[in-house]
Amino acid sequence: MSRAEEIAAGLAGVRARVAAACAAAGRDPGAVTLVAVSKTFPAQDVRLAAALGAQNFGENRDQEARAKAVALADLDLRWHFVGRLQRNKCRSVARYADVVHSLDRPELIDALDAGAASAGRRITALVQVSLDGEPGRGGAAGDDVPRLADRIAGCGHLRLGGLMAVAPRGGDPAAFCRLAELAATLRTTHPDARTISAGMSGDLEDAVRAGATLVRVGTAVFGGRPPMLLR
Ligand SMILES: *Cc1c(COP(=O)(O)O)cnc(C)c1O
C-alpha cells in the first residue's frame, strides 16, 4: 500500500466510526469535526490527508507545528494546538494556530491574547478541563472553568470556543459525561461556546455518545507513532 492509500484507509475508517457513533446517538454526523492529529508525522502526510478532504490538523509541539504550518502555507488548513502550552511559546503558537485547546491557566490566556494581538489574528480558545485531577496531564479543575472562560471571553483577540479534555488513564466513559455537564453549564453564560473537544483513536465513540463536537484522532488516521515519539 502506498502512504496515500494508508492514509485514505485511515481517514475512511475514522469517518465511518464517527458516522456510526453519531447514528447510534441520534446525532447529525455533520455536528462532529474531525481533527487529524499529525504530530510526529511529516508535512507530506498532512498534504496527502488534505488532498483527501481533511482540513483540520492537530499538533502538540510548537516547533514541529510551526514548521508544518509554514511548509503547508499554500493549503488552506486549520491548525489546532492540542498539547501542553508554555507561556513562552504562546507568541509563536499565536502566529499559526486557529484553535488552541489547552488553556488551563490565566497566564496562558493572557500570553496567547497578547500573541494574537501582535500577529493581528483572532484565535479560538478552549479551556482544558482535567477529568482525573492528575496535575501532570494538564487541565483545570471543573470549579475553575467559569473564571477561565470569562477571562478568555474578555480578551480582544480570543474567541471562547468551549471545552477540551483528555480521558482519564484507563478510560472512563462517565468522564465524558462530566465534561458535557460542564459544557452545558458554560453555555448558560456563554451560549456561543459550543465546542466539546473530546475523543481520540481509542475512545471517540464514548466521546461522541456523550456529545463531543470535535474529535482529535492521530493513530487511527496516520498509523502508530514510533515508540520514542509516543506523546
Ligand atoms: C496525540 C493526541 C491525540 C491523538 O491521539 P491518538 O490516540 O493517536 O488518536 C489527541 N489529543 C491529544 C491532546 C493528543 O496529544
Coordinates of C-alpha atoms and ligand atoms in Angstrom, one line a residue:
M1 CA 0.0 0.0 0.0
S2 CA 1.3 3.5 -0.8
R3 CA 1.3 6.0 2.0
A4 CA -1.6 7.8 0.3
E5 CA -3.6 4.6 0.3
E6 CA -2.8 4.0 4.0
I7 CA -3.9 7.5 5.0
A8 CA -7.0 7.2 2.8
A9 CA -7.9 3.9 4.5
G10 CA -7.3 5.5 7.9
L11 CA -9.4 8.6 7.2
A12 CA -12.2 6.5 5.7
G13 CA -12.2 4.2 8.8
V14 CA -12.3 7.1 11.2
R15 CA -15.1 8.9 9.2
A16 CA -17.1 5.7 9.3
R17 CA -16.6 5.3 13.0
V18 CA -17.7 8.9 13.6
A19 CA -20.8 8.4 11.4
A20 CA -21.7 5.2 13.1
A21 CA -21.3 6.7 16.6
C22 CA -23.4 9.7 15.5
A23 CA -26.1 7.4 14.1
A24 CA -26.1 5.4 17.3
A25 CA -26.5 8.5 19.4
G26 CA -29.1 10.1 17.1
R27 CA -26.8 12.9 16.2
D28 CA -26.0 14.6 12.9
P29 CA -22.6 13.5 11.7
G30 CA -22.0 17.0 10.4
A31 CA -22.0 18.2 14.0
V32 CA -18.7 16.4 14.8
T33 CA -15.5 17.9 13.4
L34 CA -12.6 15.5 12.8
V35 CA -9.2 16.9 13.7
A36 CA -6.4 14.7 12.3
V37 CA -3.6 14.7 14.8
S38 CA -0.5 14.8 12.7
K39 CA 2.2 15.1 15.5
T40 CA 5.4 13.1 14.7
F41 CA 4.2 12.6 11.1
P42 CA 5.8 14.6 8.2
A43 CA 4.2 17.5 6.5
Q44 CA 3.9 15.3 3.4
D45 CA 1.4 13.1 5.3
V46 CA -0.6 16.2 6.1
R47 CA -0.6 17.1 2.4
L48 CA -1.9 13.7 1.5
A49 CA -4.6 13.9 4.1
A50 CA -5.6 17.4 2.9
A51 CA -5.9 16.0 -0.7
L52 CA -8.4 13.5 0.7
G53 CA -10.5 16.3 2.2
A54 CA -9.1 16.7 5.7
Q55 CA -9.0 20.4 6.7
N56 CA -8.3 20.3 10.4
F57 CA -4.9 19.2 11.8
G58 CA -3.7 18.8 15.4
E59 CA -0.2 19.3 16.8
N60 CA 1.3 19.3 20.3
R61 CA 4.8 20.8 19.9
D62 CA 5.3 24.4 18.8
Q63 CA 8.4 23.9 16.8
E64 CA 7.1 21.0 14.8
A65 CA 3.7 22.6 14.3
R66 CA 5.1 25.9 13.1
A67 CA 7.4 24.1 10.6
K68 CA 4.4 22.2 9.2
A69 CA 2.2 25.3 9.0
V70 CA 5.0 27.1 7.1
A71 CA 5.6 24.2 4.8
L72 CA 1.9 23.8 4.0
A73 CA 1.0 27.5 3.8
D74 CA -0.2 27.0 0.2
L75 CA -3.1 24.9 1.6
D76 CA -6.0 26.4 3.5
L77 CA -5.7 24.3 6.6
R78 CA -6.9 24.9 10.1
W79 CA -4.3 24.2 12.8
H80 CA -5.3 23.0 16.2
F81 CA -2.7 23.2 19.1
V82 CA -3.7 20.4 21.4
G83 CA -0.5 20.0 23.5
R84 CA 0.6 21.4 26.9
L85 CA 1.4 25.0 26.4
Q86 CA 4.1 27.1 27.9
R87 CA 3.8 30.8 28.4
N88 CA 7.0 31.5 26.3
K89 CA 5.5 29.5 23.4
C90 CA 2.2 31.4 23.2
R91 CA 3.6 34.1 20.9
S92 CA 4.8 31.6 18.4
V93 CA 1.6 29.4 18.6
A94 CA -0.5 32.6 18.0
R95 CA 1.1 33.0 14.6
Y96 CA -0.3 29.8 13.0
A97 CA -2.9 28.2 15.3
D98 CA -6.5 28.7 14.6
V99 CA -7.7 26.9 17.7
V100 CA -5.8 26.4 20.9
H101 CA -7.3 23.5 23.0
S102 CA -5.1 23.6 26.1
L103 CA -5.7 26.8 28.0
D104 CA -5.8 25.9 31.7
R105 CA -4.1 28.9 33.4
P106 CA -4.8 32.6 33.4
E107 CA -1.3 33.5 32.4
L108 CA -1.5 31.3 29.3
I109 CA -4.7 33.1 28.3
D110 CA -3.1 36.5 28.6
A111 CA 0.0 35.4 26.8
L112 CA -2.0 33.9 23.9
D113 CA -4.2 37.0 23.6
A114 CA -1.1 39.2 23.5
G115 CA 0.5 37.0 20.8
A116 CA -2.7 37.0 18.8
A117 CA -2.8 40.8 19.1
S118 CA 0.7 41.2 17.8
A119 CA 0.0 38.7 15.0
G120 CA -3.1 40.6 14.1
R121 CA -5.2 37.4 14.4
R122 CA -8.2 36.2 16.3
I123 CA -7.8 32.7 17.8
T124 CA -10.4 30.3 19.1
A125 CA -9.5 29.2 22.6
L126 CA -10.8 26.2 24.6
V127 CA -10.5 25.7 28.3
Q128 CA -8.8 22.3 29.0
V129 CA -10.5 20.5 31.9
S130 CA -8.8 17.8 34.0
L131 CA -11.2 14.8 34.3
D132 CA -8.8 12.9 36.6
G133 CA -7.2 15.5 38.8
E134 CA -3.7 14.3 37.7
P135 CA -1.7 17.6 37.6
G136 CA 0.9 16.3 35.2
R137 CA -1.6 15.8 32.4
G138 CA -2.8 19.4 32.2
G139 CA -6.3 20.8 32.6
A140 CA -8.0 23.0 35.0
A141 CA -10.3 21.8 37.8
G142 CA -14.0 21.9 36.9
D143 CA -14.5 24.7 39.5
D144 CA -12.1 26.9 37.7
V145 CA -13.8 26.7 34.3
P146 CA -16.1 29.7 34.8
R147 CA -13.3 32.0 35.8
L148 CA -11.0 30.9 32.9
A149 CA -13.9 31.1 30.4
D150 CA -14.8 34.6 31.5
R151 CA -11.2 35.6 31.1
I152 CA -11.0 34.3 27.6
A153 CA -14.3 35.9 26.7
G154 CA -12.8 39.2 27.9
C155 CA -9.8 39.0 25.6
G156 CA -9.9 41.2 22.5
H157 CA -8.1 38.6 20.3
L158 CA -9.5 35.4 21.6
R159 CA -12.9 33.8 20.9
L160 CA -14.2 31.4 23.6
G161 CA -14.9 28.1 21.7
G162 CA -15.7 25.8 24.6
L163 CA -14.0 23.0 26.5
M164 CA -11.5 20.3 25.8
A165 CA -10.5 17.2 27.8
V166 CA -8.4 14.0 27.6
A167 CA -10.0 10.9 29.1
P168 CA -8.5 9.7 32.4
R169 CA -5.9 6.9 32.1
G170 CA -7.5 3.6 31.7
G171 CA -10.6 5.2 30.3
D172 CA -13.9 6.1 32.0
P173 CA -16.9 6.8 29.7
A174 CA -18.6 8.7 32.6
A175 CA -15.8 11.2 32.5
F176 CA -17.0 12.5 29.1
C177 CA -20.5 13.0 30.6
R178 CA -18.9 15.1 33.4
L179 CA -17.3 17.2 30.6
A180 CA -20.6 17.5 28.8
E181 CA -22.3 18.8 32.0
L182 CA -19.5 21.4 32.5
A183 CA -20.1 22.4 28.9
A184 CA -23.8 22.7 29.3
T185 CA -23.3 24.9 32.4
L186 CA -20.8 27.0 30.4
R187 CA -23.4 27.6 27.7
T188 CA -25.8 29.2 30.1
T189 CA -23.4 32.1 30.4
H190 CA -21.6 31.8 27.0
P191 CA -24.1 30.4 24.6
D192 CA -21.7 30.5 21.6
A193 CA -19.1 28.3 23.4
R194 CA -20.4 25.1 21.9
T195 CA -17.2 23.1 21.2
I196 CA -16.6 20.0 23.2
S197 CA -13.2 18.6 22.2
A198 CA -13.0 15.0 23.4
G199 CA -12.3 11.6 22.0
M200 CA -9.2 10.1 20.4
S201 CA -8.4 6.9 18.4
G202 CA -9.3 4.6 21.3
D203 CA -12.4 6.3 22.7
L204 CA -14.1 8.5 20.1
E205 CA -17.3 6.5 20.3
D206 CA -17.7 7.2 24.0
A207 CA -17.0 10.9 23.4
V208 CA -19.5 11.2 20.5
R209 CA -22.1 9.5 22.6
A210 CA -21.5 12.0 25.4
G211 CA -21.9 14.9 23.0
A212 CA -18.3 15.7 21.7
T213 CA -18.4 18.2 18.8
L214 CA -14.8 17.7 17.9
V215 CA -12.7 14.5 18.0
R216 CA -8.8 14.5 17.9
V217 CA -7.6 11.4 16.1
G218 CA -4.0 10.6 15.4
T219 CA -3.2 6.9 15.3
A220 CA -6.3 5.7 13.6
V221 CA -5.7 8.2 10.7
F222 CA -1.9 8.1 10.3
G223 CA -0.9 4.8 12.0
G224 CA 1.2 4.1 15.0
R225 CA 3.8 6.7 16.2
P226 CA 7.4 5.4 16.7
P227 CA 7.8 4.5 20.4
M228 CA 10.4 7.2 21.1
L229 CA 7.9 9.7 19.9
L230 CA 4.8 8.5 21.6
R231 CA 3.2 11.5 23.1
Ligands
LIG1 C1 -1.8 12.7 20.5 C2 -3.1 13.3 20.9 C3 -4.3 12.9 20.4 C4 -4.4 11.8 19.4 O1 -4.2 10.5 20.0 P1 -4.4 9.2 19.2 O2 -4.6 8.2 20.3 O3 -3.2 8.9 18.4 O4 -5.7 9.3 18.4 C5 -5.4 13.6 20.8 N1 -5.4 14.6 21.7 C6 -4.2 15.0 22.2 C7 -4.2 16.1 23.3 C8 -3.0 14.4 21.9 O5 -1.8 14.8 22.4

